[in-house]
CSV table of C-alpha atoms in Angstrom, one decimal:
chain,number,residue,atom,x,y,z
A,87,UNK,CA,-23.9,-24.3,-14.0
A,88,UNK,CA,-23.4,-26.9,-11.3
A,89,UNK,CA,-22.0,-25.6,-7.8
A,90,UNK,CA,-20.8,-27.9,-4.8
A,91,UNK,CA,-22.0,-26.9,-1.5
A,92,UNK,CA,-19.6,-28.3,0.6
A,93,UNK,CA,-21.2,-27.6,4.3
A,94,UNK,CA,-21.3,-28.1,8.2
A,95,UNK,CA,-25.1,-27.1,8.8
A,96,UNK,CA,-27.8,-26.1,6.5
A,97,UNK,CA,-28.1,-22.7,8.7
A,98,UNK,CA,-30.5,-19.7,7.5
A,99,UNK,CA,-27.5,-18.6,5.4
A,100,UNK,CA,-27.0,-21.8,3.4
A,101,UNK,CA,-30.8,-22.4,3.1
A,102,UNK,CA,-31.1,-18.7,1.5
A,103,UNK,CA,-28.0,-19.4,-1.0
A,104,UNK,CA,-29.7,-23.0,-1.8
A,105,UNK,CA,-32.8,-21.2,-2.4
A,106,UNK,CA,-31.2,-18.9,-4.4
A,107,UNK,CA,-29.2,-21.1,-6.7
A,108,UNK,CA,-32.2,-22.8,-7.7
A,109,UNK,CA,-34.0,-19.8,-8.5
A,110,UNK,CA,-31.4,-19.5,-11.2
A,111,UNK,CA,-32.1,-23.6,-12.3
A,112,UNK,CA,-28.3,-23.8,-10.8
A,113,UNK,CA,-27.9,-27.4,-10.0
A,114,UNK,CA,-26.2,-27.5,-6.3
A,115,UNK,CA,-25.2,-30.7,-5.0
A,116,UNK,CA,-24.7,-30.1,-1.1
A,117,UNK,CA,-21.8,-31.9,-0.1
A,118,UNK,CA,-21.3,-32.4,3.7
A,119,UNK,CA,-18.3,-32.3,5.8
A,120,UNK,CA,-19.0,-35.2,7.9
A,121,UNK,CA,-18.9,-37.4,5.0
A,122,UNK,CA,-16.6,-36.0,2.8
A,123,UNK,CA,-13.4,-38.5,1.8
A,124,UNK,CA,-10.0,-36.6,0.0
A,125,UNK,CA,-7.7,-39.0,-1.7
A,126,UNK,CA,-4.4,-37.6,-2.8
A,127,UNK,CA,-5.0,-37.8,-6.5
A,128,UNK,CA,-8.4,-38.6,-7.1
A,129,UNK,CA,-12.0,-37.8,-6.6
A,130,UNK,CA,-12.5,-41.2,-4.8
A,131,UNK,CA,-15.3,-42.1,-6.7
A,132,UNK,CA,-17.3,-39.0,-5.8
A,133,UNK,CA,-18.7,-37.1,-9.1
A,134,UNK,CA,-16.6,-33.7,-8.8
A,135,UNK,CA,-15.4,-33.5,-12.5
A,136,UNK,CA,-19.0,-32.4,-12.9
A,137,UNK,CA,-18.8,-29.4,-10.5
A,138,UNK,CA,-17.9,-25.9,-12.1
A,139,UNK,CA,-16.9,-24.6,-8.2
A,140,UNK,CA,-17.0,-25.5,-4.9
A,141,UNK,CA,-18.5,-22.6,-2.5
A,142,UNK,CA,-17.5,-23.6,1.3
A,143,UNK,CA,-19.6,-23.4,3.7
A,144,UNK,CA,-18.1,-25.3,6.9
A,145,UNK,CA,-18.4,-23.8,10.1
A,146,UNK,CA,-15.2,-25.9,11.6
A,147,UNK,CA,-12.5,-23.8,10.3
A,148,UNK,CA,-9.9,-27.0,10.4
A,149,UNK,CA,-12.2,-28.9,8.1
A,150,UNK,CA,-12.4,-25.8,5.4
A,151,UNK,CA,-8.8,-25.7,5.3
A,152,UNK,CA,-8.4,-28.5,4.0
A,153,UNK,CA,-10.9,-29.3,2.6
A,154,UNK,CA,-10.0,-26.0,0.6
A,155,UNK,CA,-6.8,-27.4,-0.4
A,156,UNK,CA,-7.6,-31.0,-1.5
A,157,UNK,CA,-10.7,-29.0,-4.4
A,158,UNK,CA,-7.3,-27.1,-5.3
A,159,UNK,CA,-5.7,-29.9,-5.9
A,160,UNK,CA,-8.4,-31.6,-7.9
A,161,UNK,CA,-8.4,-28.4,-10.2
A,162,UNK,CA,-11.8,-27.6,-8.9
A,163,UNK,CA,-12.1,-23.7,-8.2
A,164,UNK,CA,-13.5,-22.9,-4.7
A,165,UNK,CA,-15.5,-19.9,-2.8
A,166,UNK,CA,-13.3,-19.0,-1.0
A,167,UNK,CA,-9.3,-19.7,-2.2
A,168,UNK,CA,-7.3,-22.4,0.1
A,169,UNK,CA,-5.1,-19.2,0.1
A,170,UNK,CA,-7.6,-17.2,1.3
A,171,UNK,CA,-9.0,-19.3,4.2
A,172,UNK,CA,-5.3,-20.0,5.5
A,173,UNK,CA,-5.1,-16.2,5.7
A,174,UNK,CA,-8.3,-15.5,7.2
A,175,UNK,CA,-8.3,-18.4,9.8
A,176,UNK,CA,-5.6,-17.3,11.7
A,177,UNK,CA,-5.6,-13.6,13.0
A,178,UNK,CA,-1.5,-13.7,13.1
A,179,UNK,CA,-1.1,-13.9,9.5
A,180,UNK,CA,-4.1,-11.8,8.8
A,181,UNK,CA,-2.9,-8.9,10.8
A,182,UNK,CA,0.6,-9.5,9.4
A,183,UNK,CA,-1.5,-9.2,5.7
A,184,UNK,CA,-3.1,-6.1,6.6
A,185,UNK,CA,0.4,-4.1,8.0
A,186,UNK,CA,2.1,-5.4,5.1
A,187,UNK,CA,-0.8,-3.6,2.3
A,188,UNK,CA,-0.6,-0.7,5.2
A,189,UNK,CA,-4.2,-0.6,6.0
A,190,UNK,CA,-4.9,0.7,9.4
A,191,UNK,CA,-5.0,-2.3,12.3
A,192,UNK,CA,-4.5,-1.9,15.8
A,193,UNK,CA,-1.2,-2.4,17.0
A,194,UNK,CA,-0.7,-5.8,17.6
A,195,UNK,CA,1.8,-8.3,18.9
A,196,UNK,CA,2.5,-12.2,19.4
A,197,UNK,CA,4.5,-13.7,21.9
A,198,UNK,CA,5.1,-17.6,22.7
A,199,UNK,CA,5.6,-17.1,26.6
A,200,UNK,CA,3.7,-16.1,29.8
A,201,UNK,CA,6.2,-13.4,30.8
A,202,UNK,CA,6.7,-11.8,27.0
A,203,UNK,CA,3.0,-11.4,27.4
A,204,UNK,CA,3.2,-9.9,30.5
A,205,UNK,CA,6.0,-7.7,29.0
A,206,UNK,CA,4.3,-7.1,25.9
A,207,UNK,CA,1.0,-5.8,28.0
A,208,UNK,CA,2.9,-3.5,30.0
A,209,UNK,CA,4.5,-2.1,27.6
A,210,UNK,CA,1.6,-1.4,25.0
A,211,UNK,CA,-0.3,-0.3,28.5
A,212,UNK,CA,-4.0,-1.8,30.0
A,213,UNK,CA,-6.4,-2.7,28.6
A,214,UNK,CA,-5.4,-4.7,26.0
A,215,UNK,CA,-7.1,-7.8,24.0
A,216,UNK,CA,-6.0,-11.4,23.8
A,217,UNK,CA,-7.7,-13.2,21.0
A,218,UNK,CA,-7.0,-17.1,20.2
A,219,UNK,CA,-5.1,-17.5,16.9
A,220,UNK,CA,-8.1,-19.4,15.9
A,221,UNK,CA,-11.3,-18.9,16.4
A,222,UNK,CA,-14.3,-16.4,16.0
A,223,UNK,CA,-17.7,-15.5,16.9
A,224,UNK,CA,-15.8,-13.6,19.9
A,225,UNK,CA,-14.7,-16.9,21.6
A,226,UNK,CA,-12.1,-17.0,24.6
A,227,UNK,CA,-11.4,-13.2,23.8
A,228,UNK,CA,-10.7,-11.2,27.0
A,229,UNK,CA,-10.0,-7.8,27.3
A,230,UNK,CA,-7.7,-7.5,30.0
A,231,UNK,CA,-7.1,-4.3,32.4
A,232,UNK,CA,-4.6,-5.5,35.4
A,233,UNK,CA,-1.3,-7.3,35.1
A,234,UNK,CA,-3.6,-9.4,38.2
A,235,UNK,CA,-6.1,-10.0,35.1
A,236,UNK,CA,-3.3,-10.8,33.0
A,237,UNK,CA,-1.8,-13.5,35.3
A,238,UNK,CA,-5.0,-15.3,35.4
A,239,UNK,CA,-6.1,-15.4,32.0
A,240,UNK,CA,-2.7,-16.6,31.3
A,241,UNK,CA,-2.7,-19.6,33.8
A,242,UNK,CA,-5.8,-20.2,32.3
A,243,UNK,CA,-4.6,-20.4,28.8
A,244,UNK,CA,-1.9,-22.4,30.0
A,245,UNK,CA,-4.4,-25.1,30.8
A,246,UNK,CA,-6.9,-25.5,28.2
A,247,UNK,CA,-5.0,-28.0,25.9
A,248,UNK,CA,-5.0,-26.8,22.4
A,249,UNK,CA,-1.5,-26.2,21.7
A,250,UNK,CA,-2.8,-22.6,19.9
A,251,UNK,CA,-2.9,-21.4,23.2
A,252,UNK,CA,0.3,-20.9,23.7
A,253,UNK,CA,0.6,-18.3,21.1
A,254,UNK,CA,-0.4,-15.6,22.1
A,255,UNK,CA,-1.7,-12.6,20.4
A,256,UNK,CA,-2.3,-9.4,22.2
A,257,UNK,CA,-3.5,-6.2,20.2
A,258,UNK,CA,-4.4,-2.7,21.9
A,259,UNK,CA,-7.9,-2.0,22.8
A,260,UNK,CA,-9.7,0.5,20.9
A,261,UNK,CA,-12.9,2.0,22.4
A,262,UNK,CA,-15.2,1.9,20.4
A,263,UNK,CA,-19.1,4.4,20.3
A,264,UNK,CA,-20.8,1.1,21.4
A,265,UNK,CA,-20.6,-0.4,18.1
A,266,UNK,CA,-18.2,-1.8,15.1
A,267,UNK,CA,-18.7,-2.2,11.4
A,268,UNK,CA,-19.2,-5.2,8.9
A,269,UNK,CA,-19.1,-5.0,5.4
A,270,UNK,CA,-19.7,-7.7,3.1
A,271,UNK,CA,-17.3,-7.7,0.2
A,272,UNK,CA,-18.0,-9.2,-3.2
A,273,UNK,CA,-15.0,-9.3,-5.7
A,274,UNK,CA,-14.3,-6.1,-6.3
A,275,UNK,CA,-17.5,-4.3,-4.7
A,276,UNK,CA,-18.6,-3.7,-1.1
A,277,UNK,CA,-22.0,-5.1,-1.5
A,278,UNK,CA,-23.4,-3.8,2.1
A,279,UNK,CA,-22.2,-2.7,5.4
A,280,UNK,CA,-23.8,-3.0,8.9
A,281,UNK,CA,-23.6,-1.7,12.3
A,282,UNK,CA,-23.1,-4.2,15.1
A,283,UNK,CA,-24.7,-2.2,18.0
A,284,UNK,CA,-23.6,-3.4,21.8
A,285,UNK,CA,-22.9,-2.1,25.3
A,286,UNK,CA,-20.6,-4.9,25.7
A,287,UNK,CA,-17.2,-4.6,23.9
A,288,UNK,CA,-17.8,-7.3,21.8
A,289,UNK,CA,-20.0,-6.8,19.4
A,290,UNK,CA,-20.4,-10.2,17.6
A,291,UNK,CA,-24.1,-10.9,16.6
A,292,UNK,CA,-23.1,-14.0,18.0
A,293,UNK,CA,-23.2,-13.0,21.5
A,294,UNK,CA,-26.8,-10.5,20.7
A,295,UNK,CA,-25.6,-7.6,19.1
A,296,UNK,CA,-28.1,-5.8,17.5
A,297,UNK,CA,-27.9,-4.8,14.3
A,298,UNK,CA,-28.7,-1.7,11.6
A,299,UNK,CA,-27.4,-0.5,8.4
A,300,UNK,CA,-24.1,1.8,7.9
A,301,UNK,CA,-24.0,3.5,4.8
A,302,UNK,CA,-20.8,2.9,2.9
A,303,UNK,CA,-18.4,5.9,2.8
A,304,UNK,CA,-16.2,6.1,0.5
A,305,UNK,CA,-13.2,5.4,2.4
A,306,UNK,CA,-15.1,2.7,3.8
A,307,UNK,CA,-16.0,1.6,0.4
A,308,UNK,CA,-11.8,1.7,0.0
A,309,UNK,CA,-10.4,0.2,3.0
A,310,UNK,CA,-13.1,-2.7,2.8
A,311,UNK,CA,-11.7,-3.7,-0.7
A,312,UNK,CA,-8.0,-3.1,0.0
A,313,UNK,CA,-8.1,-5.4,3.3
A,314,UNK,CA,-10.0,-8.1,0.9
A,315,UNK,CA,-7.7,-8.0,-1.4
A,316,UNK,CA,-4.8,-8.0,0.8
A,317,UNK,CA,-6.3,-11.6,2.2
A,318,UNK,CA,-6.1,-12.7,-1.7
A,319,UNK,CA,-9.9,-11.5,-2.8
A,320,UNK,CA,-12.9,-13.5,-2.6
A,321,UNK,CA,-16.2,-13.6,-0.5
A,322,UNK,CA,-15.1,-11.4,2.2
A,323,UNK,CA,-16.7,-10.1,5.4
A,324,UNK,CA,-14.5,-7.0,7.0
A,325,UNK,CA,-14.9,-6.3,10.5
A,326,UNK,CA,-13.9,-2.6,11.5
A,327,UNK,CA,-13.7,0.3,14.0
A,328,UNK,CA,-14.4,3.6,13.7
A,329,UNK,CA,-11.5,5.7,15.5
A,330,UNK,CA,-10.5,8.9,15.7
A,331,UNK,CA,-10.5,10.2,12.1
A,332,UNK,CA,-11.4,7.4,10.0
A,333,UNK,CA,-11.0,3.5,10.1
A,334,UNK,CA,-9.2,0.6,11.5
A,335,UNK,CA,-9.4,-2.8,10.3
A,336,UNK,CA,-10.0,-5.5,13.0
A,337,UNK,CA,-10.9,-8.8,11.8
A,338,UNK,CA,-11.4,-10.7,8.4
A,339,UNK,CA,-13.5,-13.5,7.8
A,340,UNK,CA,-14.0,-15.8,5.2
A,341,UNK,CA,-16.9,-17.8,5.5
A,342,UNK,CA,-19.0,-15.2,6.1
A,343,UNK,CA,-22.3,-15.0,8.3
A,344,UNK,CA,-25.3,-12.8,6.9
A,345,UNK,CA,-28.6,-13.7,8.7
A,346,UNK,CA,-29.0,-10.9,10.3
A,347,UNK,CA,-28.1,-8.3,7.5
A,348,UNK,CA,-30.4,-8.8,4.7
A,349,UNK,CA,-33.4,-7.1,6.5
A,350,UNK,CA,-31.2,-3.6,7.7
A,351,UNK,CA,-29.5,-3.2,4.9
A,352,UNK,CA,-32.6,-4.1,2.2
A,353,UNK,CA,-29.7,-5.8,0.2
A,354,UNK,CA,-30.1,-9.6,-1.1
A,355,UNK,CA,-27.0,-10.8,0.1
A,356,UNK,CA,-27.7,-14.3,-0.8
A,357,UNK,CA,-28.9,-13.6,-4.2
A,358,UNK,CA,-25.4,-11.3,-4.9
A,359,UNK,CA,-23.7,-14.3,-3.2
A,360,UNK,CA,-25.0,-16.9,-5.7
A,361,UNK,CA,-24.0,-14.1,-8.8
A,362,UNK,CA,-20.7,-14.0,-7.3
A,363,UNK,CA,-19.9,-17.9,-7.5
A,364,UNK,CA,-21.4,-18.1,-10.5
A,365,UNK,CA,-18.6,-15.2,-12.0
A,366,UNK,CA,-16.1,-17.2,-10.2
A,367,UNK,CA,-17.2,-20.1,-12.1
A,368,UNK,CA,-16.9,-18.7,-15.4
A,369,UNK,CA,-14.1,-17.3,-15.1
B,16,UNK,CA,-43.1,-36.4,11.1
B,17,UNK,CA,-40.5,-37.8,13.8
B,18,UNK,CA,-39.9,-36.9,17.7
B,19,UNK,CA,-37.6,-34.4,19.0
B,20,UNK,CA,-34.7,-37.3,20.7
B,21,UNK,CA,-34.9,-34.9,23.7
B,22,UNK,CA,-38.8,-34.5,25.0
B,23,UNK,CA,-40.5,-36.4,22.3
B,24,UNK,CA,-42.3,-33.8,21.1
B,25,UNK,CA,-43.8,-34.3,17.7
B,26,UNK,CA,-41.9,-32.6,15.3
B,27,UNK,CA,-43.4,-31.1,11.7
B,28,UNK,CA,-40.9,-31.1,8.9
B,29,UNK,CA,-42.2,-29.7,6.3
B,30,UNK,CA,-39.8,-27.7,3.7
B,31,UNK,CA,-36.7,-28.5,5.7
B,32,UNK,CA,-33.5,-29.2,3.6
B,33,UNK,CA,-31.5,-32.5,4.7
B,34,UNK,CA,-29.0,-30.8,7.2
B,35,UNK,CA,-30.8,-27.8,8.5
B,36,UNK,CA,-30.7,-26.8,12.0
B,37,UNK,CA,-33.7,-25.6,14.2
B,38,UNK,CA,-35.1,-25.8,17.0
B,39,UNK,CA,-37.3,-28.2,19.1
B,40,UNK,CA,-40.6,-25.9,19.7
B,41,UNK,CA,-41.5,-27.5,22.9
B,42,UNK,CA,-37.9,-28.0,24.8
B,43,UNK,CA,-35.8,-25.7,22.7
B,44,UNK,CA,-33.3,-28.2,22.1
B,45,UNK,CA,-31.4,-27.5,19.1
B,46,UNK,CA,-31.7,-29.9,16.3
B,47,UNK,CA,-30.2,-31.4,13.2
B,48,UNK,CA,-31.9,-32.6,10.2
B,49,UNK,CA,-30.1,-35.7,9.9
B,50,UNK,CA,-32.2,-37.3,6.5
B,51,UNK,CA,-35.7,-37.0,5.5
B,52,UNK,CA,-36.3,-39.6,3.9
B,53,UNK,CA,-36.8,-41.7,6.1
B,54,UNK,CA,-36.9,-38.7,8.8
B,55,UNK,CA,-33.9,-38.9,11.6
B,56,UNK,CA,-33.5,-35.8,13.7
B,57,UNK,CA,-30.7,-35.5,15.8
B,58,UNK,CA,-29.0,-33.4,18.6
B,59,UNK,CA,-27.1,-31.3,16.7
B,60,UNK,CA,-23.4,-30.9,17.1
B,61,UNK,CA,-21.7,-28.8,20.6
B,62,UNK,CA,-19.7,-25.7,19.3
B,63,UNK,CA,-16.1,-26.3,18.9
B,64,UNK,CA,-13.2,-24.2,19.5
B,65,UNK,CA,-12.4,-23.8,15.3
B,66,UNK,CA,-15.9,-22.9,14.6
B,67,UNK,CA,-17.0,-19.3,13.5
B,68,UNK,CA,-16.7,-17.3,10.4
């Protein structure tokens, strides 16, 4: 078994999977982003015949994408899909993949203007959330409770260059008991799940949520594996809420971050992780 | 052994993997394994707006 590492940053997470592949005498050759080189129709002299699957670890979401898509095209299989990254990456077509397998999501709208998103807030009522398209770890999200706040943070989109800006997606707030859910989905099984504790209303690790294990319920156990599955499968981390009786699904992430859950939840994410590439290899 | 390219601390690098990130114990700059052998570290990269999950 020989996997591809193809990476940003050897962070705790990729130094736990390498240490894990080689526990197994898995042969991994890392294969970094910065130096990476896609021809159309060939390998370009790098030795990828030899790899049985890629597993992507990139942290620039641009760079997986297509990096994705050029192993695809070389026949190589990847952790995760091209497919599944495209979905993933941008919240629009997630949230549109989630309505369409009707799992519960917060209402959620996009508009391409400053006044449809003024519109669009009024009429779904403050507060409301404005994520990027793009982008995680709870970047540039505001949660916005005036039409005054919406003004603003609308000028201010209007200046910050990336033409993603423009589009705007604007989803109802959900309150939340000072804390979401992650589970951490493996092919067909929900390997762990965690709480993200905060007082803030973000609760991103990222930005020092704390966090503790959730036991999975079995309509958590469900919901995880249909909203993987409606982003195509894979290596899949499922961000929800817990609202009034049950679930909603919130985000869905595809290169998925795990540093900080191995110790709550007692599970060996890593070590599943590595099993997981290997199946996908074999298969 | 190399030297933080920040303070100039003396920096240990033992078990480290080609690519890893840490941190510079005396100025808390973070860092990038750039190559061991021979031993370059780096400042590592400034987030970017694509970068996450």
């Amino acid at each position: 078994m020989h996997i591809g590492m193809l990476y940003s940053r050897i962070r705790l997470e990729e130094k736990w999977l390498l240490e894990a592949a080689r526990k197994r005498d898995i042969q991994v050759t890392k294969i970094k982003d910065d130096d990476v080189h896609f021809e159309l129709d060939s390998h370009n002299g790098k030795d990828w015949e030899k790899l049985d699957v890629v597993l992507e670890r990139c942290i620039s979401h641009s760079r997986a994408f297509y990096a994705l898509r050029f192993f695809e095209q070389y026949g190589i299989p990847t952790v995760n899909r091209f497919e599944v990254c495209r979905m993933c990456g941008d919240k629009a077509l997630t949230s549109l993949a989630l309505a369409s397998n009707k799992i519960p999501t917060p209402r959620t709208s996009i508009v391409f203007s400053r006044d449809a998103a003024l519109d669009v807030m009024e009429k779904m009522g403050y507060p409301v959330v404005m994520k990027p398209v793009v982008g995680s770890w709870g970047r540039l999200m505001a949660k916005i409770e005036t039409r005054e706040m919406a003004e603003s943070i609308l000028e201010h989109k209007s200046v910050l260059g990336n033409y993603l800006h423009s589009i705007f997606y604007i989803q109802e707030y959900i309150e939340k008991p000072q804390r979401d859910i992650r589970t951490f989905v493996l092919g067909d099984e929900v390997i762990a799940g965690i709480y993200r504790n905060s007082k803030h209303w973000i609760t991103n690790t990222a930005l020092g949520a704390t966090v503790s294990n959730c036991p999975l319920d079995d309509e958590l156990n469900e919901l995880s594996l249909r909203a993987a599955k409606a982003v195509g499968g894979g290596a899949i981390a499922i961000d929800l809420m817990e609202v009034e009786g049950g679930y909603t699904v919130n985000e869905v992430n595809y290169t998925m971050e795990f540093k900080n859950s191995v110790e709550p939840t007692g599970v060996d994410i890593p070590a599943k992780f590595i099993d997981y590439i290997v199946s996908v290899a074999k298969s | 052994m190399t030297e933080c390219p920040e303070c100039g601390y003396k920096l240990e690098l033992k078990d480290m993997e080609q690519g890893e990130i840490f941190s510079c114990k005396d100025c808390g700059v973070e860092l990038e394994l750039f190559s061991l052998e021979p031993p370059v570290v780096k400042l590592a990269p400034e987030e970017e707006e694509d970068w996450g999950e």
